[in-house]
Short mmCIF file of C-alpha atoms in Angstrom, two decimals:
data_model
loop_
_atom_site.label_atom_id
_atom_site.label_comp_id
_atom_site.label_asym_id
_atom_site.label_seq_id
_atom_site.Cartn_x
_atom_site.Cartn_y
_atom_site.Cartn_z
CA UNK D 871 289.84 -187.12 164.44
CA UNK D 872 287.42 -186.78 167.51
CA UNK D 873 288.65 -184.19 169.77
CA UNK D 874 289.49 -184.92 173.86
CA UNK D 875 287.22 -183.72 175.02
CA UNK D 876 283.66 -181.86 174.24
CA UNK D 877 281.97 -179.10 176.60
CA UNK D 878 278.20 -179.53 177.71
CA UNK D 879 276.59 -176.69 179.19
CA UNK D 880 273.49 -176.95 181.16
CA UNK D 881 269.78 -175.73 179.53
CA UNK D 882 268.43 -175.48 183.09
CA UNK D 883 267.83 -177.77 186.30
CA UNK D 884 265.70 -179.88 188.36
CA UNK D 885 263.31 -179.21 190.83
CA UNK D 886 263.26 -181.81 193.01
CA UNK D 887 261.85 -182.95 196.78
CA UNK D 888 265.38 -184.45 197.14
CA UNK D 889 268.15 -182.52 198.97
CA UNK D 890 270.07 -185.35 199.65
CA UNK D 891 271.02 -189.21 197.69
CA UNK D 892 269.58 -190.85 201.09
CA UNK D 893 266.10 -189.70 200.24
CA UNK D 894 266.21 -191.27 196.43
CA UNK D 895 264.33 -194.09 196.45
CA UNK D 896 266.77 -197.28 195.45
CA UNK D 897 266.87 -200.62 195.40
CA UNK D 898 264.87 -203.61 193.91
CA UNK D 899 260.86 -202.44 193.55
CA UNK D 900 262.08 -198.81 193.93
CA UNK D 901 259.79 -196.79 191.70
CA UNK D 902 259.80 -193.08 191.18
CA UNK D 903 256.58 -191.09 191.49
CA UNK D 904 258.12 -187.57 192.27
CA UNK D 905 256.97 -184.55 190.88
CA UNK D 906 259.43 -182.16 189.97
CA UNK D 907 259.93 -179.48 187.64
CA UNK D 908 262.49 -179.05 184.38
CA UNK D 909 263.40 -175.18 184.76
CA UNK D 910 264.70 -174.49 181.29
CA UNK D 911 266.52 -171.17 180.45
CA UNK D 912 264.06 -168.53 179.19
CA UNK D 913 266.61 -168.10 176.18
CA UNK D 914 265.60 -171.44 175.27
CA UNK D 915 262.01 -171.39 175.34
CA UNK D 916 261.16 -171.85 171.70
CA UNK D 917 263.14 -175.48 171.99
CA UNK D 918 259.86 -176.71 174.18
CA UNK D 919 257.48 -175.94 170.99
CA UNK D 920 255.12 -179.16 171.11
CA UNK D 921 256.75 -181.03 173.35
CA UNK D 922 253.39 -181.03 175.39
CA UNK D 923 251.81 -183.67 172.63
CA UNK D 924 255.00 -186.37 174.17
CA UNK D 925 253.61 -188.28 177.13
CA UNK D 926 257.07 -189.09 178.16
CA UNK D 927 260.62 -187.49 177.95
CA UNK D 928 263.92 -188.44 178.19
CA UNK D 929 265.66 -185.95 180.37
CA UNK D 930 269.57 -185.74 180.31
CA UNK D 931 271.68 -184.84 183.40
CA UNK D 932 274.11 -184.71 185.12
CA UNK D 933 275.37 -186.01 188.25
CA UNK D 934 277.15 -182.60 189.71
CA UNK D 935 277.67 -183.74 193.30
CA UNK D 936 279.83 -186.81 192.10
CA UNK D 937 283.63 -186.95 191.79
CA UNK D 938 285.89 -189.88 189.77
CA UNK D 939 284.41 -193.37 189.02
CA UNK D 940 284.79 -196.43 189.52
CA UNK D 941 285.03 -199.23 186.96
CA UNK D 942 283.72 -202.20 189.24
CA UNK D 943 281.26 -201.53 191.75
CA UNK D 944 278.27 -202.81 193.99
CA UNK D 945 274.83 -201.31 193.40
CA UNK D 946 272.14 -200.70 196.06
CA UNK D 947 270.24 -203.30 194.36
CA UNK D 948 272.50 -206.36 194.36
CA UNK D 949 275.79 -207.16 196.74
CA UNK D 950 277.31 -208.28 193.48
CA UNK D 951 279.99 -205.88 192.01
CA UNK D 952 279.23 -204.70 188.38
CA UNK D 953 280.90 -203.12 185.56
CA UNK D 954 279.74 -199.26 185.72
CA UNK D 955 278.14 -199.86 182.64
CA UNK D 956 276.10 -202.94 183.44
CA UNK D 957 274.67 -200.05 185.95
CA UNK D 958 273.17 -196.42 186.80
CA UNK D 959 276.14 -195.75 188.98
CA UNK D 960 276.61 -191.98 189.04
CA UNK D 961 279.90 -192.49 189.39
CA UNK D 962 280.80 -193.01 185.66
CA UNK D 963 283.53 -191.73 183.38
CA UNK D 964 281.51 -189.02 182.42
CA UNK D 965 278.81 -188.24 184.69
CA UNK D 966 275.45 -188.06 182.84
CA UNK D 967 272.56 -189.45 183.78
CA UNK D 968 270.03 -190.63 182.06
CA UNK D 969 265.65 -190.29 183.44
CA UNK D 970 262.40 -191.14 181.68
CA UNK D 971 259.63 -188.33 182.84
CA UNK D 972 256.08 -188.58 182.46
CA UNK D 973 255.68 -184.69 181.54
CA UNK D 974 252.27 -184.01 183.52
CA UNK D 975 252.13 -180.23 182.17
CA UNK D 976 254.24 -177.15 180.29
CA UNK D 977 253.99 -173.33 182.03
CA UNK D 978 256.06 -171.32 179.91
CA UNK D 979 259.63 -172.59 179.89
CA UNK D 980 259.03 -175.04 183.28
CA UNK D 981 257.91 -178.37 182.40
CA UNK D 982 256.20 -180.36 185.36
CA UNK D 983 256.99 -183.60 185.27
CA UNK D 984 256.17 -186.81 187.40
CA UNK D 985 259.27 -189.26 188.25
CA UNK D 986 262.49 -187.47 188.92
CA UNK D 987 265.40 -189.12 190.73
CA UNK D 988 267.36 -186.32 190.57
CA UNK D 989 268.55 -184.15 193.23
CA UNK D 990 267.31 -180.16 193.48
CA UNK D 991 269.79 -177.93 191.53
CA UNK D 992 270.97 -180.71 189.11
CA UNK D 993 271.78 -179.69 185.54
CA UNK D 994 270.22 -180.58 182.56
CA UNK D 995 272.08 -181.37 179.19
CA UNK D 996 269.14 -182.17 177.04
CA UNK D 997 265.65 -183.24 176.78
CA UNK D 998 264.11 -185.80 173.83
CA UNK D 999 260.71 -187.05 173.10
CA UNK D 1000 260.41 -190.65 174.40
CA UNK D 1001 259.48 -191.94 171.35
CA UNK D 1002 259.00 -196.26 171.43
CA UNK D 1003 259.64 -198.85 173.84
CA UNK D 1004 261.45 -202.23 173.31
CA UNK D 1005 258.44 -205.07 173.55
CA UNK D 1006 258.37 -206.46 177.49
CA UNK D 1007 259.15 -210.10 175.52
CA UNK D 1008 261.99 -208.67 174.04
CA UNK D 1009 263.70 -207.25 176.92
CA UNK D 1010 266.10 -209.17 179.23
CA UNK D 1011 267.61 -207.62 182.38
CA UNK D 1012 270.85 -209.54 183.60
CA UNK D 1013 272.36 -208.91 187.25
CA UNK D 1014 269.08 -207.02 187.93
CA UNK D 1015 266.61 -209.31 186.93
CA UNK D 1016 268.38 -211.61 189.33
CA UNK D 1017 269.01 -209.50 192.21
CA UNK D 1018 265.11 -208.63 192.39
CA UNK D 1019 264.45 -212.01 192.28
CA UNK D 1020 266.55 -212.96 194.78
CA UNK D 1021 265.36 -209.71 196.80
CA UNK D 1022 262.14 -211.39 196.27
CA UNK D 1023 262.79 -214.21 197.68
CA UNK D 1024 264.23 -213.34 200.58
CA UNK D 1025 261.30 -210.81 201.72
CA UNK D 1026 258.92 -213.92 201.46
CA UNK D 1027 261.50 -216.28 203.65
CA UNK D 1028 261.01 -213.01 206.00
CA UNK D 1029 257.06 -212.92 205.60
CA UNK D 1030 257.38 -217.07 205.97
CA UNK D 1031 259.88 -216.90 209.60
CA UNK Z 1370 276.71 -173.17 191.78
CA UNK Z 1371 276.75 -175.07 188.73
CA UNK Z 1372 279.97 -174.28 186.82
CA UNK Z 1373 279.57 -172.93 182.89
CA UNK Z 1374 279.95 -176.23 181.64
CA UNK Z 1375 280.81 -179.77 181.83
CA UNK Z 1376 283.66 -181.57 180.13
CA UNK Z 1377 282.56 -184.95 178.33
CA UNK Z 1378 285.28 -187.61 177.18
CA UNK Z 1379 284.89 -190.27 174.31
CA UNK Z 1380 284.96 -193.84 176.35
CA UNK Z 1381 285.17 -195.41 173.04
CA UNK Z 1382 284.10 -194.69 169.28
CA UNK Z 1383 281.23 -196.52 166.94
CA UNK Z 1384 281.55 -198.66 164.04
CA UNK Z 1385 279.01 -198.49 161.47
CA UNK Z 1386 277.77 -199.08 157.84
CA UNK Z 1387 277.01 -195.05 158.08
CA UNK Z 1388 279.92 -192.89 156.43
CA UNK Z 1389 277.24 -189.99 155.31
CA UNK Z 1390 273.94 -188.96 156.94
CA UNK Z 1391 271.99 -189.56 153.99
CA UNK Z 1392 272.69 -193.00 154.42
CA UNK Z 1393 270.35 -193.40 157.54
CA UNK Z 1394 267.27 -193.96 157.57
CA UNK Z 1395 264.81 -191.44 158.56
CA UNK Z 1396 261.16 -190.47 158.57
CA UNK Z 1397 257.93 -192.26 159.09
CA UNK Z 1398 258.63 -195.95 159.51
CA UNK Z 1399 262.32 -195.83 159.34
CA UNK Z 1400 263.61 -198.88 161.18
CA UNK Z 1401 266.85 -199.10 162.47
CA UNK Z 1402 268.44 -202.96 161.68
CA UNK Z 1403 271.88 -201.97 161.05
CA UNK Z 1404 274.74 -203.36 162.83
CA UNK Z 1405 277.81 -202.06 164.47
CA UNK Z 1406 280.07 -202.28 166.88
CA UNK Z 1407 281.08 -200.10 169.56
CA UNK Z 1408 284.55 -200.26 170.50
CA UNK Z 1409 285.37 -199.51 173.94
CA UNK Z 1410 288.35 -198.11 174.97
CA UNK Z 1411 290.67 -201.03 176.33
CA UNK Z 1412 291.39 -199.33 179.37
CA UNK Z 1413 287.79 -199.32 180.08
CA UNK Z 1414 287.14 -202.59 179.50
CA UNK Z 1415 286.32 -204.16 183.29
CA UNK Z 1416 283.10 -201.28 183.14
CA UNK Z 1417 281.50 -203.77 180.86
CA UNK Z 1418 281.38 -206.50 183.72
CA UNK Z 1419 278.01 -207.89 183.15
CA UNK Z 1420 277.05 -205.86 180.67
CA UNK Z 1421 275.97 -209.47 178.33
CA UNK Z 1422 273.37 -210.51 180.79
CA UNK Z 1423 271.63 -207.06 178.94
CA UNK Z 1424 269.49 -207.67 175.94
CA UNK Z 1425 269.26 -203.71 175.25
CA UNK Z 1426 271.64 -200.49 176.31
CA UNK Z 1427 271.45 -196.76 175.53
CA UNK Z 1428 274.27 -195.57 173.92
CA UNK Z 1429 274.98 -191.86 174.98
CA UNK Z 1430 276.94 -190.48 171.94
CA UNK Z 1431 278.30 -186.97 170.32
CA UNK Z 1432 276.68 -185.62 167.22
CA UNK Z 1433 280.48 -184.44 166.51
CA UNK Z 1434 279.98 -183.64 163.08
CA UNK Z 1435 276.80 -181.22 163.87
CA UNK Z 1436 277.54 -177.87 164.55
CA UNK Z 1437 275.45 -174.70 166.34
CA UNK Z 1438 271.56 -175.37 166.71
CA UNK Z 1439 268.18 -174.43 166.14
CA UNK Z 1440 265.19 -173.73 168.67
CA UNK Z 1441 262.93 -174.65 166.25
CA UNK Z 1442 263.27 -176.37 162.72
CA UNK Z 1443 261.16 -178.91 160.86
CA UNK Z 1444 262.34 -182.53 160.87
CA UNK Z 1445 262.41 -185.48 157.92
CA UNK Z 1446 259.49 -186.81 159.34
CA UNK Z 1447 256.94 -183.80 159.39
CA UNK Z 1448 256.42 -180.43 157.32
CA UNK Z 1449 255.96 -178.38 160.29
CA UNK Z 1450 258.55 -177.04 162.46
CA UNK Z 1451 258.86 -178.31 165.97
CA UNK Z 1452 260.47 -177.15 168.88
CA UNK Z 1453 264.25 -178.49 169.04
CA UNK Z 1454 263.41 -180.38 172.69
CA UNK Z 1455 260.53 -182.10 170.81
CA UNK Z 1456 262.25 -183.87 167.80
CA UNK Z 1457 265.77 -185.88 167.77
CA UNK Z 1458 267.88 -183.26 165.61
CA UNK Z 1459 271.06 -183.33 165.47
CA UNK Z 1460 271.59 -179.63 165.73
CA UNK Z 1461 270.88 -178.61 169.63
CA UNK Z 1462 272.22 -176.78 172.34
CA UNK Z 1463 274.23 -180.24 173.76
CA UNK Z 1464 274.79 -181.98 170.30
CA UNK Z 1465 274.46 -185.69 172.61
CA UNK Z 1466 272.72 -188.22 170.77
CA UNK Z 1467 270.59 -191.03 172.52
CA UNK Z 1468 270.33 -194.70 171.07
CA UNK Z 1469 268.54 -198.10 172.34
CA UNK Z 1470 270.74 -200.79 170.85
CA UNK Z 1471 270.06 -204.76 170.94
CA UNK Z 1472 273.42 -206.16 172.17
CA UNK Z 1473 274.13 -209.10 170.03
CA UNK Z 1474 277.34 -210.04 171.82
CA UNK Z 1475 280.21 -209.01 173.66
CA UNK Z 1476 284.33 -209.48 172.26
CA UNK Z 1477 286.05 -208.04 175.14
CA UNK Z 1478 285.82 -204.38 174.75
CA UNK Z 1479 284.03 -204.69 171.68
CA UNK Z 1480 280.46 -205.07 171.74
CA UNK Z 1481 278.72 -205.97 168.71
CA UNK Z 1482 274.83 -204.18 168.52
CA UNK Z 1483 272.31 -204.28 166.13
CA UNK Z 1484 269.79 -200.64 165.98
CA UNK Z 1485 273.15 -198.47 165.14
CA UNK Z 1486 271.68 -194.79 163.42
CA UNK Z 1487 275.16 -192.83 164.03
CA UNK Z 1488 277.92 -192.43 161.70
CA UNK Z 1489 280.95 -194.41 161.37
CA UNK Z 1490 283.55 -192.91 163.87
CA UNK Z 1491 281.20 -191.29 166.11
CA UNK Z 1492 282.04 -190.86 169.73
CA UNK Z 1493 280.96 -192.43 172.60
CA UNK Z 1494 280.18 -190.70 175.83
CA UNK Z 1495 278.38 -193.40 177.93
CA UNK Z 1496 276.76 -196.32 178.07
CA UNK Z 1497 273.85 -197.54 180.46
CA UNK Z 1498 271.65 -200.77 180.77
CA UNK Z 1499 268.11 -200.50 179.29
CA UNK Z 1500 266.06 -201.56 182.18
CA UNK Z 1501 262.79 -200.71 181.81
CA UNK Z 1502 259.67 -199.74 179.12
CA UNK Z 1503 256.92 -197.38 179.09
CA UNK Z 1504 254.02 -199.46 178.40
CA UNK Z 1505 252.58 -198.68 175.44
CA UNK Z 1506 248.83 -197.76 176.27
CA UNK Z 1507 250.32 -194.45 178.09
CA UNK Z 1508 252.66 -193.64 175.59
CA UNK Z 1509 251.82 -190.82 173.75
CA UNK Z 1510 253.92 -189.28 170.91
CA UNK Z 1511 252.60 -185.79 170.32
CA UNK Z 1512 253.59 -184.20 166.28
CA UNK Z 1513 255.46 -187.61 165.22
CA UNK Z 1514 252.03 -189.32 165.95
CA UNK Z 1515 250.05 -187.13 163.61
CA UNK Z 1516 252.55 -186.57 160.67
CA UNK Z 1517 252.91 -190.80 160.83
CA UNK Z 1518 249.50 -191.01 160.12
CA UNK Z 1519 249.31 -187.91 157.38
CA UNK Z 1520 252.48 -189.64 155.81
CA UNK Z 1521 250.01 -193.02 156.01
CA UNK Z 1522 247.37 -191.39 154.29
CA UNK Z 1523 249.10 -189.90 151.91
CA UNK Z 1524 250.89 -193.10 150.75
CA UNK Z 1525 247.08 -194.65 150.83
CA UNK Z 1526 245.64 -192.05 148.63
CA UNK Z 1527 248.87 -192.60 146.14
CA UNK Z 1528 248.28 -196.28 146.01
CA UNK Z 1529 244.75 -196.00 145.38
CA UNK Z 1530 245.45 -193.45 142.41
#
């Protein structure tokens, strides 16, 4: 039998530019070029052996400054509601989110990394080597896909008036 | 302040072929074909709005039948002991495993996936829609790269024998 409930305890938090969710870049053609740094616990140092050979790292979080969820809701990208987990809603039955990092360089137990969306103070669950991608022919999008087409399409009627 | 730690609650359990870990494959060229089904729980069922549209999701999951953890140990695919951050084991600080799954299709809170590597039972903590890849020519994959191609070799140097 699974137990209720399991306890996560943070291995150290973000650095980030961000103060504030306003200043995360969202939205169709949003991308995230931030540099930021992974402060990992000291006591924990030996669990970054290597990790500079990974180009890319999966970075675990979680969303601190969010309360409840919501089940059905409408992303910044789309004015569509969506199940929570057709999306990156952070507010999610259990609040962990989820970042790829390119990891620019290690000093000690900080890891520089390019590509946060995180806020500054946020804690970190875990970190994993980014290991393979799914093939670009393989992967399908849904409610996204469309939204940033129809994003699309609307910036060019704007360009076009 | 962050608090001490953060309470995580199953949203559902998996289904697999997997009733031991010696079952799943591991090591250099290990693929990951098997299917399973995760199995939502009811009540949650209106956060998978959408979720079809999706031809890949990351599964967020507990490694509930690991316990404690090791900075550094050596993994199935290498001789050499890496640091825990750097390799997938099962037995770190926040046992939270992280899985790309092709959704085959959805039967109402059931959703049928093929790429399951947990055991049968495990539990679920989150799931999110796979949205993007790093392309391939920046990838780089640090130890896993090097003891693929020693485990290559090796298997080169027995077939020629």
């Amino acid at each position: 039998m699974n137990p209720d409930s399991f306890a996560m305890r943070p291995i150290g938090v973000v650095r980030s530019p961000y103060t504030d969710t306003a200043q995360i870049p969202k939205g169709p053609g949003a991308t995230h070029e931030a540099e930021g740094v992974l402060e990992i616990l000291p006591t924990l140092e030996r669990g970054l052996t290597d990790i500079d050979g990974f180009s890319h790292l999966y970075v675990l979080w979680v969303f601190d400054r969010a309360a409840g969820y919501d089940l059905v809701g409408t992303p910044p990208t789309d004015r569509r509601p969506h199940g929570v987990f057709a999306t990156r809603s952070p507010r999610r039955p259990n609040a962990i989110g989820l970042t790829v990092v390119r990891l620019v360089r290690r000093e000690g137990s900080r890891l520089v990394v390019q590509g946060v969306d995180m806020l500054d103070g946020t804690p970190i669950l875990d970190i994993k080597p980014y290991l393979s991608s799914v093939p670009p022919e393989q992967l399908r999008r849904g409610w996204l896909a469309e939204a940033e087409r129809a994003a699309e399409a609307s910036a060019s009627d704007n360009n076009a008036a």
